[in-house]
mmCIF file of C-alpha atoms and ligand atoms in Angstrom:
data_model
loop_
_atom_site.group_PDB
_atom_site.id
_atom_site.type_symbol
_atom_site.label_atom_id
_atom_site.label_comp_id
_atom_site.label_asym_id
_atom_site.label_seq_id
_atom_site.Cartn_x
_atom_site.Cartn_y
_atom_site.Cartn_z
ATOM 1 C CA UNK W 1 0.000 0.000 0.000
ATOM 2 C CA UNK W 2 1.237 3.491 -0.826
ATOM 3 C CA UNK W 3 1.173 6.048 1.973
ATOM 4 C CA UNK W 4 0.823 9.789 1.387
ATOM 5 C CA UNK W 5 3.790 11.134 -0.580
ATOM 6 C CA UNK W 6 6.515 12.875 1.453
ATOM 7 C CA UNK W 7 5.721 16.091 -0.367
ATOM 8 C CA UNK W 8 2.077 15.871 0.619
ATOM 9 C CA UNK W 9 2.999 15.133 4.243
ATOM 10 C CA UNK W 10 5.270 18.166 4.248
ATOM 11 C CA UNK W 11 2.534 20.310 2.720
ATOM 12 C CA UNK W 12 0.111 19.222 5.447
ATOM 13 C CA UNK W 13 2.649 19.922 8.209
ATOM 14 C CA UNK W 14 3.455 23.382 6.905
ATOM 15 C CA UNK W 15 0.115 24.533 5.587
ATOM 16 C CA UNK W 16 -2.283 23.328 8.248
ATOM 17 C CA UNK W 17 -0.759 25.328 11.121
ATOM 18 C CA UNK W 18 -0.465 28.415 8.892
ATOM 19 C CA UNK W 19 -4.085 28.035 7.886
ATOM 20 C CA UNK W 20 -5.199 27.506 11.480
ATOM 21 C CA UNK W 21 -3.310 30.623 12.514
ATOM 22 C CA UNK W 22 -4.999 32.700 9.817
ATOM 23 C CA UNK W 23 -8.425 31.191 10.388
ATOM 24 C CA UNK W 24 -8.241 31.240 14.190
ATOM 25 C CA UNK W 25 -9.120 34.851 14.960
ATOM 26 C CA UNK W 26 -11.805 34.877 12.241
ATOM 27 C CA UNK W 27 -13.412 31.804 13.776
ATOM 28 C CA UNK W 28 -13.290 33.277 17.254
ATOM 29 C CA UNK W 29 -15.008 36.408 15.972
ATOM 30 C CA UNK W 30 -17.598 34.315 14.128
ATOM 31 C CA UNK W 31 -18.282 32.525 17.396
ATOM 32 C CA UNK W 32 -19.068 35.766 19.180
ATOM 33 C CA UNK W 33 -21.256 36.997 16.335
ATOM 34 C CA UNK W 34 -23.023 33.647 16.280
ATOM 35 C CA UNK W 35 -23.861 33.749 19.930
ATOM 36 C CA UNK W 36 -25.217 37.298 19.621
ATOM 37 C CA UNK W 37 -27.280 36.115 16.678
ATOM 38 C CA UNK W 38 -28.574 33.181 18.721
ATOM 39 C CA UNK W 39 -29.567 35.445 21.644
ATOM 40 C CA UNK W 40 -31.246 37.863 19.255
ATOM 41 C CA UNK W 41 -33.119 34.956 17.683
ATOM 42 C CA UNK W 42 -34.405 33.780 21.019
ATOM 43 C CA UNK W 43 -35.695 37.265 21.880
ATOM 44 C CA UNK W 44 -37.351 37.529 18.453
ATOM 45 C CA UNK W 45 -39.096 34.164 18.856
ATOM 46 C CA UNK W 46 -40.691 35.578 22.002
ATOM 47 C CA UNK W 47 -41.434 38.945 20.383
ATOM 48 C CA UNK W 48 -43.191 37.438 17.336
ATOM 49 C CA UNK W 49 -45.149 35.130 19.645
ATOM 50 C CA UNK W 50 -44.269 31.997 17.748
ATOM 51 C CA UNK W 51 -44.938 30.363 21.104
ATOM 52 C CA UNK W 52 -48.657 30.973 20.761
ATOM 53 C CA UNK W 53 -48.668 27.926 18.480
ATOM 54 C CA UNK W 54 -45.349 26.184 19.164
ATOM 55 C CA UNK W 55 -43.584 24.942 22.267
ATOM 56 C CA UNK W 56 -40.000 26.259 22.062
ATOM 57 C CA UNK W 57 -37.542 25.272 24.813
ATOM 58 C CA UNK W 58 -35.707 28.279 26.264
ATOM 59 C CA UNK W 59 -38.262 30.821 25.041
ATOM 60 C CA UNK W 60 -40.417 32.158 27.893
ATOM 61 C CA UNK W 61 -44.146 31.507 27.489
ATOM 62 C CA UNK W 62 -43.646 29.515 24.277
ATOM 63 C CA UNK W 63 -45.848 26.602 25.217
ATOM 64 C CA UNK W 64 -48.367 26.543 22.386
ATOM 65 C CA UNK W 65 -49.793 23.210 21.333
ATOM 66 C CA UNK W 66 -51.538 24.253 18.145
ATOM 67 C CA UNK W 67 -48.538 23.240 16.027
ATOM 68 C CA UNK W 68 -45.558 20.882 16.397
ATOM 69 C CA UNK W 69 -43.126 21.392 19.263
ATOM 70 C CA UNK W 70 -39.798 22.809 18.086
ATOM 71 C CA UNK W 71 -37.953 20.843 20.784
ATOM 72 C CA UNK W 72 -34.774 19.207 19.476
ATOM 73 C CA UNK W 73 -34.967 21.233 16.253
ATOM 74 C CA UNK W 74 -31.243 20.887 15.508
ATOM 75 C CA UNK W 75 -31.729 17.138 15.104
ATOM 76 C CA UNK W 76 -34.646 17.328 12.684
ATOM 77 C CA UNK W 77 -34.292 16.178 9.097
ATOM 78 C CA UNK W 78 -37.258 18.037 7.600
ATOM 79 C CA UNK W 79 -39.160 21.286 7.848
ATOM 80 C CA UNK W 80 -42.920 20.716 7.722
ATOM 81 C CA UNK W 81 -42.235 17.128 6.729
ATOM 82 C CA UNK W 82 -40.959 17.998 3.265
ATOM 83 C CA UNK W 83 -38.159 20.582 3.084
ATOM 84 C CA UNK W 84 -34.610 19.561 4.033
ATOM 85 C CA UNK W 85 -33.791 21.124 7.387
ATOM 86 C CA UNK W 86 -30.989 23.587 6.635
ATOM 87 C CA UNK W 87 -30.556 27.003 8.303
ATOM 88 C CA UNK W 88 -31.118 29.059 5.140
ATOM 89 C CA UNK W 89 -34.260 27.121 4.205
ATOM 90 C CA UNK W 90 -35.572 27.358 7.759
ATOM 91 C CA UNK W 91 -35.089 31.143 7.632
ATOM 92 C CA UNK W 92 -37.055 31.280 4.384
ATOM 93 C CA UNK W 93 -39.746 29.098 5.908
ATOM 94 C CA UNK W 94 -40.068 31.432 8.900
ATOM 95 C CA UNK W 95 -40.224 34.515 6.644
ATOM 96 C CA UNK W 96 -42.567 33.109 4.009
ATOM 97 C CA UNK W 97 -43.959 29.646 4.755
ATOM 98 C CA UNK W 98 -46.796 30.092 2.250
ATOM 99 C CA UNK W 99 -44.282 30.646 -0.556
ATOM 100 C CA UNK W 100 -42.490 27.373 0.219
ATOM 101 C CA UNK W 101 -45.519 25.213 1.015
ATOM 102 C CA UNK W 102 -48.638 26.766 -0.500
ATOM 103 C CA UNK W 103 -51.678 26.180 1.675
ATOM 104 C CA UNK W 104 -49.699 25.423 4.847
ATOM 105 C CA UNK W 105 -51.430 26.272 8.111
ATOM 106 C CA UNK W 106 -48.324 28.147 9.275
ATOM 107 C CA UNK W 107 -49.090 31.848 8.741
ATOM 108 C CA UNK W 108 -46.714 34.311 7.075
ATOM 109 C CA UNK W 109 -46.066 36.759 9.877
ATOM 110 C CA UNK W 110 -44.196 39.548 8.105
ATOM 111 C CA UNK W 111 -40.817 38.477 9.514
ATOM 112 C CA UNK W 112 -37.818 40.157 7.823
ATOM 113 C CA UNK W 113 -35.085 37.995 6.321
ATOM 114 C CA UNK W 114 -32.561 39.034 8.962
ATOM 115 C CA UNK W 115 -34.942 38.392 11.870
ATOM 116 C CA UNK W 116 -35.775 34.997 10.358
ATOM 117 C CA UNK W 117 -32.068 34.125 10.109
ATOM 118 C CA UNK W 118 -31.576 34.943 13.788
ATOM 119 C CA UNK W 119 -34.563 32.805 14.794
ATOM 120 C CA UNK W 120 -33.261 29.938 12.659
ATOM 121 C CA UNK W 121 -29.855 30.267 14.361
ATOM 122 C CA UNK W 122 -31.494 29.869 17.765
ATOM 123 C CA UNK W 123 -33.663 26.927 16.692
ATOM 124 C CA UNK W 124 -30.588 25.090 15.384
ATOM 125 C CA UNK W 125 -29.042 25.224 18.872
ATOM 126 C CA UNK W 126 -31.906 23.068 20.207
ATOM 127 C CA UNK W 127 -30.816 19.453 20.685
HETATM 128 C C1 LIG G 1 -50.998 30.509 14.142
HETATM 129 C C2 LIG G 1 -50.102 29.454 14.606
HETATM 130 C C3 LIG G 1 -48.622 29.577 14.251
HETATM 131 C C4 LIG G 1 -47.763 30.587 14.547
HETATM 132 C C5 LIG G 1 -48.067 31.913 15.268
HETATM 133 C C6 LIG G 1 -46.461 30.164 14.091
HETATM 134 N N1 LIG G 1 -46.535 28.925 13.524
HETATM 135 FE FE1 LIG G 1 -44.981 27.786 12.890
HETATM 136 N N2 LIG G 1 -46.275 26.358 12.264
HETATM 137 C C7 LIG G 1 -47.644 26.402 12.426
HETATM 138 C C8 LIG G 1 -48.227 25.223 11.795
HETATM 139 C C9 LIG G 1 -49.718 24.884 11.743
HETATM 140 C C10 LIG G 1 -47.149 24.484 11.265
HETATM 141 C C11 LIG G 1 -47.226 23.167 10.463
HETATM 142 C C12 LIG G 1 -47.117 23.539 9.014
HETATM 143 C C13 LIG G 1 -47.073 22.378 8.054
HETATM 144 O O1 LIG G 1 -46.666 21.271 8.442
HETATM 145 O O2 LIG G 1 -47.409 22.619 6.872
HETATM 146 C C14 LIG G 1 -45.942 25.213 11.596
HETATM 147 C C15 LIG G 1 -44.664 24.780 11.297
HETATM 148 C C16 LIG G 1 -43.509 25.393 11.742
HETATM 149 C C17 LIG G 1 -42.200 24.839 11.637
HETATM 150 C C18 LIG G 1 -41.890 23.448 11.083
HETATM 151 C C19 LIG G 1 -42.236 22.461 12.179
HETATM 152 C C20 LIG G 1 -41.909 21.013 11.863
HETATM 153 O O3 LIG G 1 -42.054 20.169 12.787
HETATM 154 O O4 LIG G 1 -41.511 20.699 10.745
HETATM 155 C C21 LIG G 1 -41.347 25.742 12.172
HETATM 156 C C22 LIG G 1 -39.849 25.596 12.318
HETATM 157 C C23 LIG G 1 -42.117 26.885 12.591
HETATM 158 N N3 LIG G 1 -43.434 26.629 12.322
HETATM 159 C C24 LIG G 1 -41.582 28.018 13.147
HETATM 160 C C25 LIG G 1 -42.330 29.120 13.530
HETATM 161 C C26 LIG G 1 -41.780 30.384 13.956
HETATM 162 C C27 LIG G 1 -40.305 30.674 14.089
HETATM 163 C C28 LIG G 1 -42.833 31.207 14.226
HETATM 164 C C29 LIG G 1 -42.797 32.656 14.648
HETATM 165 C C30 LIG G 1 -42.225 33.579 13.679
HETATM 166 C C31 LIG G 1 -44.032 30.444 13.987
HETATM 167 N N4 LIG G 1 -43.710 29.201 13.554
HETATM 168 C C32 LIG G 1 -45.315 30.917 14.208
HETATM 169 C C33 LIG G 1 -48.373 27.363 13.093
HETATM 170 C C34 LIG G 1 -47.852 28.537 13.595
#
């Protein structure tokens, strides 16, 4: 069996630490922005009263039982049973559910794209 070539091993040794060094501070910053986004999302979920219909762990008063619980959202495979559960699709769903699934019982609530992205970020933290 042939192992990785010496050149490739050298490239990995030299490039990976350099890359990590460059990427490190950017990642750290992204982490802080992410957690602000997550906190903002949680506040928005309360503000838009999504909890009138949904139970949402960590969001005060969100104990609605009209629609599915959003408990464990980060582990879900589908949105509304048919759309792949990815953050950008979830944000679109929150902003305009009727556009994605015509006739759905989830109302379009006039949520802006950026508010929807923050709410999606929070929901993806739920395990
Ligand atoms: C009037 C009740 C109502 C409100 C308010 C409401 N939803 Fe929904 N929501 C629904 C219903 C009903 C569904 C199921 C839709 C379907 O399956 O077609 C749903 C589905 C969802 C889903 C997919 C659930 C799953 O198990 O796949 C998410 C995520 C969601 N809503 C998020 C939100 C967010 C975020 C808000 C606040 C901006 C919100 N909802 C406000 C009724 C509501």
